[in-house]
Amino acid sequence: MNVLVINCGSSSLKYQVINSDTEEVLAKGLCERIGIDGRLVYQNKKADGEKEVTEAPMPTHKQAIQMVLDAIVNPKTGVLKDLSEIGAVGHRVVHGGEKFASSTILTEEVLQAVEECNDLAPLHNPANLIGIRACQELMPNVPMVGVFDTAFHQTMPEKAYLYGIDYDYYEKYKVRKYGFHGTSHSYVSKRAAEMVGKPYDQIKTIVCHLGNGSSVCAIENGKSVDTSMGLTPLEGLVMGTRSGDIDPGAMEYLAKKENLNLEQMVEILNKKSGMEGLSHISSDVRDLRAAAQKGDPAGIRALEVFRYHVIKYIGAYIAVMNGVDVICFTGGIGENGVNTRQKICKHLEYLGVKIDEEANKVCGEERIISTPDSKVTVICLPTNEELAIARETVALVK
């Protein structure tokens, strides 16, 4: 079966066509600047083709998805003869609340339940729904599956997901920790168990998904027992533009000083904080690294704060699980940040962590980067959320 995987953002859309029998990626790419001027990137992976870039208006996600479908069946560079060869579409959905503990077929009833979670992920869920609706309109007879970022973390125990506020708020509004990047944490932790040759249900793993959005997850015996993101993706690590953990009293203090309302304050914490706010340079670690290499104190400051919070969460989750067997680095920064991994692991030497400096030079490839005598195995492991989504999709529609 050929599965189209869609990961829809507010102004962008990532996609892959995957043959579920061989798990081969047939085509992949993205649409950027949706609603502005539009840009489609398409690559025929089956023929090892070059990336093709098409500049074209994409007023809405419907036009963007139509361009993706046209590219997939293009007589010259397409990978399918006809859209009828797409057996199912798998959609990444960020927030499923407590409603969804697993992936599900997207019926109208399910979509209404997803929409009820919009307040919990206002930057993501509405965009996910737009992409789903567009695909339904363009491919009305193709089954659609929703794979939720929050579902993997529904195994967290109550003591981990409850906040220290009036319990009535949980009972009435389900205010609790949900966690995100679940599809990535699930895929990486399962693959890590395969790499070290241990049963998934008999291993303690910490996955550091580090990118513009970052989270750390503790997976004990195949189950997520805690994770750094919370009710929304704002909690936890310092990220590209998100503040991460902050004293709620600081929000009130700043709001009074700057004459800001609650919505404006949350906008600042989501979009104008994190490494960008700390540095006034960029939210992109590559830019910060370049600045730090030139001795720029702002770049150095932002990177040090970011790494410190990762180290702190790793330490906390080692305590939660009473030990750790494997630590994985994934995401754009985790997979490519040679210096970041080295500096974080330097703080874990008390655990008997030893990094192989030559192996750690890897970028974007699977590799064990710890030495054979390291007491904890450390792995650079590129995530593959699209493959995980395809697997979940096939399991439901077959």
mmCIF file of C-alpha atoms in Angstrom:
data_model
loop_
_atom_site.group_PDB
_atom_site.id
_atom_site.type_symbol
_atom_site.label_atom_id
_atom_site.label_comp_id
_atom_site.label_asym_id
_atom_site.label_seq_id
_atom_site.Cartn_x
_atom_site.Cartn_y
_atom_site.Cartn_z
ATOM 1 C CA MET A 1 0.000 0.000 0.000
ATOM 2 C CA ASN A 2 1.148 3.544 -0.776
ATOM 3 C CA VAL A 3 0.568 5.963 2.090
ATOM 4 C CA LEU A 4 0.618 9.750 1.768
ATOM 5 C CA VAL A 5 1.834 11.301 5.015
ATOM 6 C CA ILE A 6 0.860 14.916 5.668
ATOM 7 C CA ASN A 7 2.311 17.141 8.387
ATOM 8 C CA CYS A 8 0.468 20.435 8.130
ATOM 9 C CA GLY A 9 1.576 23.685 9.777
ATOM 10 C CA SER A 10 0.022 27.132 9.691
ATOM 11 C CA SER A 11 1.984 28.265 6.628
ATOM 12 C CA SER A 12 3.841 25.110 5.614
ATOM 13 C CA LEU A 13 3.190 21.470 4.789
ATOM 14 C CA LYS A 14 5.587 18.523 4.791
ATOM 15 C CA TYR A 15 4.732 15.363 2.907
ATOM 16 C CA GLN A 16 6.030 11.928 1.989
ATOM 17 C CA VAL A 17 4.765 9.067 -0.141
ATOM 18 C CA ILE A 18 5.765 5.758 1.474
ATOM 19 C CA ASN A 19 5.355 2.220 0.183
ATOM 20 C CA SER A 20 4.239 0.487 3.354
ATOM 21 C CA ASP A 21 5.280 -2.968 2.125
ATOM 22 C CA THR A 22 8.943 -2.041 1.668
ATOM 23 C CA GLU A 23 8.862 1.133 3.845
ATOM 24 C CA GLU A 24 10.630 2.876 0.969
ATOM 25 C CA VAL A 25 10.139 6.625 0.614
ATOM 26 C CA LEU A 26 8.967 7.170 -2.968
ATOM 27 C CA ALA A 27 8.703 10.967 -2.860
ATOM 28 C CA LYS A 28 9.024 13.715 -0.303
ATOM 29 C CA GLY A 29 9.050 17.470 -0.004
ATOM 30 C CA LEU A 30 7.327 20.481 1.439
ATOM 31 C CA CYS A 31 5.180 23.465 0.658
ATOM 32 C CA GLU A 32 6.303 26.773 2.135
ATOM 33 C CA ARG A 33 4.842 30.265 2.390
ATOM 34 C CA ILE A 34 1.248 29.070 2.070
ATOM 35 C CA GLY A 35 -1.021 32.114 2.028
ATOM 36 C CA ILE A 36 1.795 34.351 0.788
ATOM 37 C CA ASP A 37 3.429 33.533 -2.549
ATOM 38 C CA GLY A 38 3.966 29.756 -2.298
ATOM 39 C CA ARG A 39 6.876 27.409 -2.902
ATOM 40 C CA LEU A 40 6.738 23.653 -3.586
ATOM 41 C CA VAL A 41 9.786 21.454 -3.076
ATOM 42 C CA TYR A 42 9.437 17.970 -4.585
ATOM 43 C CA GLN A 43 11.894 15.088 -4.779
ATOM 44 C CA ASN A 44 11.421 11.741 -6.476
ATOM 45 C CA LYS A 45 13.354 9.539 -4.046
ATOM 46 C CA LYS A 46 12.614 6.400 -6.048
ATOM 47 C CA ALA A 47 14.749 7.705 -8.925
ATOM 48 C CA ASP A 48 17.195 9.592 -6.661
ATOM 49 C CA GLY A 49 15.986 12.715 -8.401
ATOM 50 C CA GLU A 50 17.145 16.234 -7.706
ATOM 51 C CA LYS A 51 14.895 18.474 -5.666
ATOM 52 C CA GLU A 52 12.504 20.369 -7.901
ATOM 53 C CA VAL A 53 11.391 23.800 -6.732
ATOM 54 C CA THR A 54 8.221 25.396 -8.061
ATOM 55 C CA GLU A 55 7.261 28.938 -7.162
ATOM 56 C CA ALA A 56 3.483 29.289 -7.452
ATOM 57 C CA PRO A 57 0.613 30.972 -5.582
ATOM 58 C CA MET A 58 -0.797 28.899 -2.716
ATOM 59 C CA PRO A 59 -3.570 31.042 -1.238
ATOM 60 C CA THR A 60 -4.799 28.133 0.916
ATOM 61 C CA HIS A 61 -3.738 24.656 2.021
ATOM 62 C CA LYS A 62 -6.125 23.175 -0.537
ATOM 63 C CA GLN A 63 -4.049 24.645 -3.394
ATOM 64 C CA ALA A 64 -0.858 23.469 -1.695
ATOM 65 C CA ILE A 65 -2.104 19.895 -1.370
ATOM 66 C CA GLN A 66 -3.378 19.959 -4.949
ATOM 67 C CA MET A 67 0.135 20.897 -6.102
ATOM 68 C CA VAL A 68 1.573 18.013 -4.068
ATOM 69 C CA LEU A 69 -0.872 15.559 -5.657
ATOM 70 C CA ASP A 70 -0.119 16.910 -9.137
ATOM 71 C CA ALA A 71 3.615 16.444 -8.525
ATOM 72 C CA ILE A 72 3.153 12.883 -7.295
ATOM 73 C CA VAL A 73 1.377 11.821 -10.503
ATOM 74 C CA ASN A 74 3.345 14.043 -12.899
ATOM 75 C CA PRO A 75 4.001 11.907 -16.051
ATOM 76 C CA LYS A 76 7.711 12.820 -16.101
ATOM 77 C CA THR A 77 8.827 12.941 -12.483
ATOM 78 C CA GLY A 78 5.909 11.528 -10.509
ATOM 79 C CA VAL A 79 6.085 8.271 -8.573
ATOM 80 C CA LEU A 80 2.488 7.136 -9.107
ATOM 81 C CA LYS A 81 0.470 6.727 -12.285
ATOM 82 C CA ASP A 82 -2.776 7.767 -10.667
ATOM 83 C CA LEU A 83 -4.072 9.033 -7.312
ATOM 84 C CA SER A 84 -6.016 5.784 -6.979
ATOM 85 C CA GLU A 85 -2.657 4.220 -6.037
ATOM 86 C CA ILE A 86 -2.760 6.099 -2.710
ATOM 87 C CA GLY A 87 -4.336 3.652 -0.265
ATOM 88 C CA ALA A 88 -4.562 5.979 2.739
ATOM 89 C CA VAL A 89 -3.466 9.345 4.100
ATOM 90 C CA GLY A 90 -1.827 9.649 7.515
ATOM 91 C CA HIS A 91 -2.057 13.043 9.210
ATOM 92 C CA ARG A 92 0.024 14.329 12.082
ATOM 93 C CA VAL A 93 -2.288 15.900 14.662
ATOM 94 C CA VAL A 94 -0.599 17.725 17.513
ATOM 95 C CA HIS A 95 -3.136 17.614 20.348
ATOM 96 C CA GLY A 96 -5.636 14.896 21.151
ATOM 97 C CA GLY A 97 -6.111 15.737 24.823
ATOM 98 C CA GLU A 98 -7.367 12.791 26.858
ATOM 99 C CA LYS A 99 -9.717 11.907 24.019
ATOM 100 C CA PHE A 100 -7.135 9.936 22.034
ATOM 101 C CA ALA A 101 -4.653 7.467 23.495
ATOM 102 C CA SER A 102 -3.905 6.007 20.073
ATOM 103 C CA SER A 103 -4.173 6.771 16.367
ATOM 104 C CA THR A 104 -7.641 6.682 14.849
ATOM 105 C CA ILE A 105 -9.619 6.816 11.609
ATOM 106 C CA LEU A 106 -10.687 10.420 11.002
ATOM 107 C CA THR A 107 -14.480 10.481 10.970
ATOM 108 C CA GLU A 108 -16.552 13.644 11.321
ATOM 109 C CA GLU A 109 -17.097 12.809 14.979
ATOM 110 C CA VAL A 110 -13.354 12.457 15.522
ATOM 111 C CA LEU A 111 -12.647 15.753 13.756
ATOM 112 C CA GLN A 112 -15.110 17.519 16.027
ATOM 113 C CA ALA A 113 -13.294 16.047 19.029
ATOM 114 C CA VAL A 114 -9.962 17.270 17.600
ATOM 115 C CA GLU A 115 -11.453 20.717 17.111
ATOM 116 C CA GLU A 116 -12.425 20.754 20.786
ATOM 117 C CA CYS A 117 -8.691 20.489 21.545
ATOM 118 C CA ASN A 118 -7.867 23.635 19.526
ATOM 119 C CA ASP A 119 -7.585 25.753 22.664
ATOM 120 C CA LEU A 120 -4.863 23.420 23.915
ATOM 121 C CA ALA A 121 -2.715 23.821 20.766
ATOM 122 C CA PRO A 122 -3.853 27.035 19.036
ATOM 123 C CA LEU A 123 -0.738 27.215 16.845
ATOM 124 C CA HIS A 124 -1.027 23.661 15.528
ATOM 125 C CA ASN A 125 -4.424 21.940 15.716
ATOM 126 C CA PRO A 126 -6.312 24.423 13.498
ATOM 127 C CA ALA A 127 -3.630 24.030 10.810
ATOM 128 C CA ASN A 128 -3.749 20.226 11.135
ATOM 129 C CA LEU A 129 -7.520 20.323 10.643
ATOM 130 C CA ILE A 130 -7.214 22.571 7.579
ATOM 131 C CA GLY A 131 -4.880 20.025 5.976
ATOM 132 C CA ILE A 132 -7.215 17.137 6.803
ATOM 133 C CA ARG A 133 -10.258 18.947 5.390
ATOM 134 C CA ALA A 134 -8.360 19.816 2.213
ATOM 135 C CA CYS A 135 -7.309 16.187 1.696
ATOM 136 C CA GLN A 136 -10.854 14.967 2.304
ATOM 137 C CA GLU A 137 -12.141 17.363 -0.341
ATOM 138 C CA LEU A 138 -9.512 16.377 -2.906
ATOM 139 C CA MET A 139 -9.525 12.634 -2.094
ATOM 140 C CA PRO A 140 -13.058 11.939 -0.808
ATOM 141 C CA ASN A 141 -12.849 8.135 -1.002
ATOM 142 C CA VAL A 142 -9.414 7.671 0.572
ATOM 143 C CA PRO A 143 -9.325 6.729 4.288
ATOM 144 C CA MET A 144 -7.713 9.324 6.542
ATOM 145 C CA VAL A 145 -5.935 8.524 9.820
ATOM 146 C CA GLY A 146 -4.952 10.902 12.599
ATOM 147 C CA VAL A 147 -1.714 10.187 14.504
ATOM 148 C CA PHE A 148 -1.546 12.282 17.663
ATOM 149 C CA ASP A 149 1.598 13.797 19.177
ATOM 150 C CA THR A 150 0.033 13.454 22.617
ATOM 151 C CA ALA A 151 -1.111 9.811 22.376
ATOM 152 C CA PHE A 152 2.240 8.199 23.295
ATOM 153 C CA HIS A 153 2.290 10.086 26.593
ATOM 154 C CA GLN A 154 -1.115 8.847 27.758
ATOM 155 C CA THR A 155 0.765 6.157 29.720
ATOM 156 C CA MET A 156 2.136 8.779 32.125
ATOM 157 C CA PRO A 157 1.040 8.096 35.699
ATOM 158 C CA GLU A 158 -1.223 10.566 37.454
ATOM 159 C CA LYS A 159 1.608 11.731 39.712
ATOM 160 C CA ALA A 160 3.524 12.847 36.614
ATOM 161 C CA TYR A 161 0.779 14.556 34.647
ATOM 162 C CA LEU A 162 -1.092 16.422 37.397
ATOM 163 C CA TYR A 163 -0.221 20.047 38.164
ATOM 164 C CA GLY A 164 -0.130 21.368 41.705
ATOM 165 C CA ILE A 165 -3.334 23.365 41.307
ATOM 166 C CA ASP A 166 -6.925 22.853 42.483
ATOM 167 C CA TYR A 167 -7.955 19.366 41.358
ATOM 168 C CA ASP A 168 -11.292 20.817 40.252
ATOM 169 C CA TYR A 169 -9.499 22.414 37.276
ATOM 170 C CA TYR A 170 -8.413 18.997 36.124
ATOM 171 C CA GLU A 171 -11.857 17.503 36.589
ATOM 172 C CA LYS A 172 -13.650 20.388 34.854
ATOM 173 C CA TYR A 173 -11.180 21.418 32.144
ATOM 174 C CA LYS A 174 -8.635 18.568 31.984
ATOM 175 C CA VAL A 175 -5.788 20.935 32.826
ATOM 176 C CA ARG A 176 -2.792 18.600 33.053
ATOM 177 C CA LYS A 177 0.470 17.705 31.350
ATOM 178 C CA TYR A 178 -0.046 16.039 27.958
ATOM 179 C CA GLY A 179 3.371 16.166 26.289
ATOM 180 C CA PHE A 180 4.194 16.344 22.585
ATOM 181 C CA HIS A 181 6.611 14.907 19.985
ATOM 182 C CA GLY A 182 5.086 11.563 20.967
ATOM 183 C CA THR A 183 5.425 10.068 17.492
ATOM 184 C CA SER A 184 9.119 10.930 17.471
ATOM 185 C CA HIS A 185 9.770 9.711 21.022
ATOM 186 C CA SER A 186 7.998 6.446 20.238
ATOM 187 C CA TYR A 187 9.902 5.808 17.013
ATOM 188 C CA VAL A 188 13.319 6.726 18.412
ATOM 189 C CA SER A 189 12.978 4.730 21.627
ATOM 190 C CA LYS A 190 11.842 1.620 19.728
ATOM 191 C CA ARG A 191 14.668 1.924 17.216
ATOM 192 C CA ALA A 192 17.180 2.471 20.039
ATOM 193 C CA ALA A 193 16.111 -0.790 21.679
ATOM 194 C CA GLU A 194 16.736 -2.575 18.364
ATOM 195 C CA MET A 195 20.176 -0.974 18.041
ATOM 196 C CA VAL A 196 21.323 -2.094 21.485
ATOM 197 C CA GLY A 197 19.686 -5.508 21.164
ATOM 198 C CA LYS A 198 17.406 -5.264 24.194
ATOM 199 C CA PRO A 199 13.653 -5.921 24.511
ATOM 200 C CA TYR A 200 11.686 -2.666 24.297
ATOM 201 C CA ASP A 201 9.743 -3.516 27.438
ATOM 202 C CA GLN A 202 12.915 -4.097 29.451
ATOM 203 C CA ILE A 203 14.891 -0.926 28.863
ATOM 204 C CA LYS A 204 15.068 2.593 30.317
ATOM 205 C CA THR A 205 15.527 5.260 27.660
ATOM 206 C CA ILE A 206 15.731 9.038 27.628
ATOM 207 C CA VAL A 207 15.024 10.653 24.274
ATOM 208 C CA CYS A 208 16.130 14.246 23.692
ATOM 209 C CA HIS A 209 14.171 15.609 20.718
ATOM 210 C CA LEU A 210 16.054 18.856 20.159
ATOM 211 C CA GLY A 211 15.058 21.326 17.469
ATOM 212 C CA ASN A 212 13.280 24.652 17.200
ATOM 213 C CA GLY A 213 10.729 22.915 19.387
ATOM 214 C CA SER A 214 12.392 20.641 21.937
ATOM 215 C CA SER A 215 11.350 18.069 24.501
ATOM 216 C CA VAL A 216 12.853 15.310 26.628
ATOM 217 C CA CYS A 217 10.990 12.087 27.395
ATOM 218 C CA ALA A 218 11.556 9.295 29.906
ATOM 219 C CA ILE A 219 10.506 5.899 28.495
ATOM 220 C CA GLU A 220 10.546 3.049 31.000
ATOM 221 C CA ASN A 221 9.849 -0.477 29.766
ATOM 222 C CA GLY A 222 8.230 0.806 26.583
ATOM 223 C CA LYS A 223 6.002 3.427 28.211
ATOM 224 C CA SER A 224 6.314 7.190 28.466
ATOM 225 C CA VAL A 225 6.457 7.961 32.193
ATOM 226 C CA ASP A 226 7.256 11.674 31.967
ATOM 227 C CA THR A 227 8.035 14.330 29.391
ATOM 228 C CA SER A 228 9.049 17.963 29.478
ATOM 229 C CA MET A 229 6.243 19.611 27.474
ATOM 230 C CA GLY A 230 2.962 20.104 29.280
ATOM 231 C CA LEU A 231 -0.609 21.221 28.669
ATOM 232 C CA THR A 232 0.795 22.986 25.625
ATOM 233 C CA PRO A 233 4.174 22.786 23.848
ATOM 234 C CA LEU A 234 5.278 25.891 25.786
ATOM 235 C CA GLU A 235 6.382 24.090 28.958
ATOM 236 C CA GLY A 236 9.773 22.473 29.444
ATOM 237 C CA LEU A 237 13.044 23.254 27.692
ATOM 238 C CA VAL A 238 14.143 26.639 26.423
ATOM 239 C CA MET A 239 13.451 26.394 22.678
ATOM 240 C CA GLY A 240 13.848 28.441 19.513
ATOM 241 C CA THR A 241 11.224 31.062 20.341
ATOM 242 C CA ARG A 242 9.444 29.449 23.332
ATOM 243 C CA SER A 243 10.429 30.306 26.869
ATOM 244 C CA GLY A 244 9.997 26.860 28.370
ATOM 245 C CA ASP A 245 9.598 26.706 32.158
ATOM 246 C CA ILE A 246 8.944 30.067 33.780
ATOM 247 C CA ASP A 247 7.576 31.241 37.125
ATOM 248 C CA PRO A 248 3.927 32.229 36.479
ATOM 249 C CA GLY A 249 4.546 35.168 38.803
ATOM 250 C CA ALA A 250 7.072 36.507 36.289
ATOM 251 C CA MET A 251 4.284 36.701 33.703
ATOM 252 C CA GLU A 252 2.151 38.846 36.007
ATOM 253 C CA TYR A 253 5.122 41.044 36.885
ATOM 254 C CA LEU A 254 6.076 41.652 33.245
ATOM 255 C CA ALA A 255 2.484 42.166 32.158
ATOM 256 C CA LYS A 256 2.112 44.982 34.689
ATOM 257 C CA LYS A 257 5.457 46.539 33.834
ATOM 258 C CA GLU A 258 4.852 46.408 30.059
ATOM 259 C CA ASN A 259 1.081 46.987 30.208
ATOM 260 C CA LEU A 260 0.346 43.691 28.445
ATOM 261 C CA ASN A 261 -2.786 41.567 28.566
ATOM 262 C CA LEU A 262 -2.697 37.783 28.988
ATOM 263 C CA GLU A 263 -2.900 37.057 25.254
ATOM 264 C CA GLN A 264 -0.017 39.406 24.512
ATOM 265 C CA MET A 265 2.067 37.866 27.286
ATOM 266 C CA VAL A 266 1.500 34.322 26.009
ATOM 267 C CA GLU A 267 2.348 35.508 22.480
ATOM 268 C CA ILE A 268 5.691 36.773 23.775
ATOM 269 C CA LEU A 269 6.402 33.507 25.595
ATOM 270 C CA ASN A 270 5.579 31.483 22.473
ATOM 271 C CA LYS A 271 7.101 33.557 19.694
ATOM 272 C CA LYS A 272 9.554 36.099 21.088
ATOM 273 C CA SER A 273 11.342 34.214 23.840
ATOM 274 C CA GLY A 274 13.612 31.189 23.983
ATOM 275 C CA MET A 275 16.994 31.403 22.307
ATOM 276 C CA GLU A 276 15.812 34.198 20.047
ATOM 277 C CA GLY A 277 14.738 36.314 23.003
ATOM 278 C CA LEU A 278 17.898 35.525 24.951
ATOM 279 C CA SER A 279 20.212 36.362 22.067
ATOM 280 C CA HIS A 280 18.387 38.942 19.926
ATOM 281 C CA ILE A 281 20.216 37.161 17.093
ATOM 282 C CA SER A 282 18.123 34.224 15.906
ATOM 283 C CA SER A 283 16.039 31.240 16.954
ATOM 284 C CA ASP A 284 18.219 29.038 14.745
ATOM 285 C CA VAL A 285 21.055 27.247 16.560
ATOM 286 C CA ARG A 286 23.216 27.427 13.420
ATOM 287 C CA ASP A 287 23.139 31.222 13.558
ATOM 288 C CA LEU A 288 23.805 31.203 17.287
ATOM 289 C CA ARG A 289 26.687 28.785 16.872
ATOM 290 C CA ALA A 290 28.255 31.032 14.220
ATOM 291 C CA ALA A 291 27.894 34.017 16.541
ATOM 292 C CA ALA A 292 29.325 32.094 19.493
ATOM 293 C CA GLN A 293 32.340 31.022 17.441
ATOM 294 C CA LYS A 294 33.065 34.702 16.876
ATOM 295 C CA GLY A 295 32.917 35.300 20.616
ATOM 296 C CA ASP A 296 29.512 36.972 20.650
ATOM 297 C CA PRO A 297 28.362 36.811 24.296
ATOM 298 C CA ALA A 298 24.679 36.784 23.288
ATOM 299 C CA GLY A 299 25.129 33.683 21.142
ATOM 300 C CA ILE A 300 27.153 31.973 23.857
ATOM 301 C CA ARG A 301 24.528 32.862 26.478
ATOM 302 C CA ALA A 302 21.605 31.445 24.507
ATOM 303 C CA LEU A 303 23.369 28.154 23.746
ATOM 304 C CA GLU A 304 24.506 27.697 27.349
ATOM 305 C CA VAL A 305 20.984 28.228 28.690
ATOM 306 C CA PHE A 306 19.578 25.767 26.147
ATOM 307 C CA ARG A 307 22.116 23.049 27.002
ATOM 308 C CA TYR A 308 21.709 23.614 30.748
ATOM 309 C CA HIS A 309 17.997 22.894 30.624
ATOM 310 C CA VAL A 310 18.549 19.713 28.600
ATOM 311 C CA ILE A 311 21.090 18.513 31.173
ATOM 312 C CA LYS A 312 18.688 19.324 34.010
ATOM 313 C CA TYR A 313 15.828 17.348 32.495
ATOM 314 C CA ILE A 314 18.038 14.355 31.719
ATOM 315 C CA GLY A 315 19.144 14.320 35.355
ATOM 316 C CA ALA A 316 15.548 14.577 36.573
ATOM 317 C CA TYR A 317 14.403 11.672 34.404
ATOM 318 C CA ILE A 318 17.285 9.464 35.493
ATOM 319 C CA ALA A 319 15.992 10.008 39.026
ATOM 320 C CA VAL A 320 12.381 9.314 37.969
ATOM 321 C CA MET A 321 13.315 5.967 36.401
ATOM 322 C CA ASN A 322 15.971 5.101 38.989
ATOM 323 C CA GLY A 323 18.570 4.779 36.247
ATOM 324 C CA VAL A 324 18.943 4.868 32.483
ATOM 325 C CA ASP A 325 20.248 2.420 29.865
ATOM 326 C CA VAL A 326 20.159 4.566 26.716
ATOM 327 C CA ILE A 327 20.174 8.293 25.953
ATOM 328 C CA CYS A 328 19.176 9.305 22.423
ATOM 329 C CA PHE A 329 19.645 12.595 20.610
ATOM 330 C CA THR A 330 17.257 13.354 17.758
ATOM 331 C CA GLY A 331 15.661 16.344 16.005
ATOM 332 C CA GLY A 332 17.544 18.931 13.952
ATOM 333 C CA ILE A 333 19.839 19.972 16.801
ATOM 334 C CA GLY A 334 20.113 16.528 18.367
ATOM 335 C CA GLU A 335 21.035 14.856 15.077
ATOM 336 C CA ASN A 336 23.462 17.516 13.846
ATOM 337 C CA GLY A 337 24.739 19.249 16.980
ATOM 338 C CA VAL A 338 28.099 17.551 17.492
ATOM 339 C CA ASN A 339 29.234 20.155 20.010
ATOM 340 C CA THR A 340 25.841 20.216 21.734
ATOM 341 C CA ARG A 341 25.881 16.444 22.317
ATOM 342 C CA GLN A 342 29.467 16.519 23.539
ATOM 343 C CA LYS A 343 28.864 19.329 26.038
ATOM 344 C CA ILE A 344 25.661 17.778 27.391
ATOM 345 C CA CYS A 345 27.261 14.358 27.830
ATOM 346 C CA LYS A 346 30.270 15.933 29.560
ATOM 347 C CA HIS A 347 27.925 16.617 32.478
ATOM 348 C CA LEU A 348 26.903 12.959 32.604
ATOM 349 C CA GLU A 349 30.367 11.546 33.241
ATOM 350 C CA TYR A 350 29.353 10.848 36.852
ATOM 351 C CA LEU A 351 27.054 8.167 35.394
ATOM 352 C CA GLY A 352 29.946 6.535 33.593
ATOM 353 C CA VAL A 353 28.985 8.095 30.255
ATOM 354 C CA LYS A 354 31.944 8.102 27.858
ATOM 355 C CA ILE A 355 31.672 9.661 24.415
ATOM 356 C CA ASP A 356 33.677 8.434 21.445
ATOM 357 C CA GLU A 357 34.761 11.775 19.978
ATOM 358 C CA GLU A 358 35.302 10.333 16.501
ATOM 359 C CA ALA A 359 31.913 8.599 16.438
ATOM 360 C CA ASN A 360 30.267 11.776 17.748
ATOM 361 C CA LYS A 361 31.253 13.664 14.583
ATOM 362 C CA VAL A 362 28.260 12.062 12.857
ATOM 363 C CA CYS A 363 25.441 14.276 11.559
ATOM 364 C CA GLY A 364 22.026 13.025 10.521
ATOM 365 C CA GLU A 365 22.890 9.310 10.702
ATOM 366 C CA GLU A 366 22.208 6.482 13.132
ATOM 367 C CA ARG A 367 25.258 5.806 15.250
ATOM 368 C CA ILE A 368 26.173 4.799 18.763
ATOM 369 C CA ILE A 369 28.420 7.660 19.883
ATOM 370 C CA SER A 370 29.466 6.300 23.289
ATOM 371 C CA THR A 371 32.480 4.067 23.837
ATOM 372 C CA PRO A 372 32.050 0.293 24.319
ATOM 373 C CA ASP A 373 32.880 0.615 28.028
ATOM 374 C CA SER A 374 30.405 3.467 28.643
ATOM 375 C CA LYS A 375 27.903 2.491 31.333
ATOM 376 C CA VAL A 376 25.135 4.255 29.398
ATOM 377 C CA THR A 377 24.741 3.857 25.638
ATOM 378 C CA VAL A 378 24.424 7.211 23.858
ATOM 379 C CA ILE A 379 22.971 7.283 20.351
ATOM 380 C CA CYS A 380 22.595 9.845 17.577
ATOM 381 C CA LEU A 381 19.343 8.662 16.007
ATOM 382 C CA PRO A 382 17.472 10.613 13.313
ATOM 383 C CA THR A 383 13.756 10.547 13.946
ATOM 384 C CA ASN A 384 11.373 9.323 11.295
ATOM 385 C CA GLU A 385 7.937 10.576 12.256
ATOM 386 C CA GLU A 386 6.651 10.076 8.720
ATOM 387 C CA LEU A 387 7.461 6.351 8.763
ATOM 388 C CA ALA A 388 5.910 6.025 12.209
ATOM 389 C CA ILE A 389 2.754 7.747 10.947
ATOM 390 C CA ALA A 390 2.662 5.477 7.886
ATOM 391 C CA ARG A 391 2.944 2.373 10.085
ATOM 392 C CA GLU A 392 0.114 3.561 12.343
ATOM 393 C CA THR A 393 -2.012 4.390 9.300
ATOM 394 C CA VAL A 394 -1.581 0.986 7.673
ATOM 395 C CA ALA A 395 -2.323 -0.812 10.941
ATOM 396 C CA LEU A 396 -5.723 0.904 11.073
ATOM 397 C CA VAL A 397 -6.854 0.751 7.448
ATOM 398 C CA LYS A 398 -5.743 -2.770 6.475
#
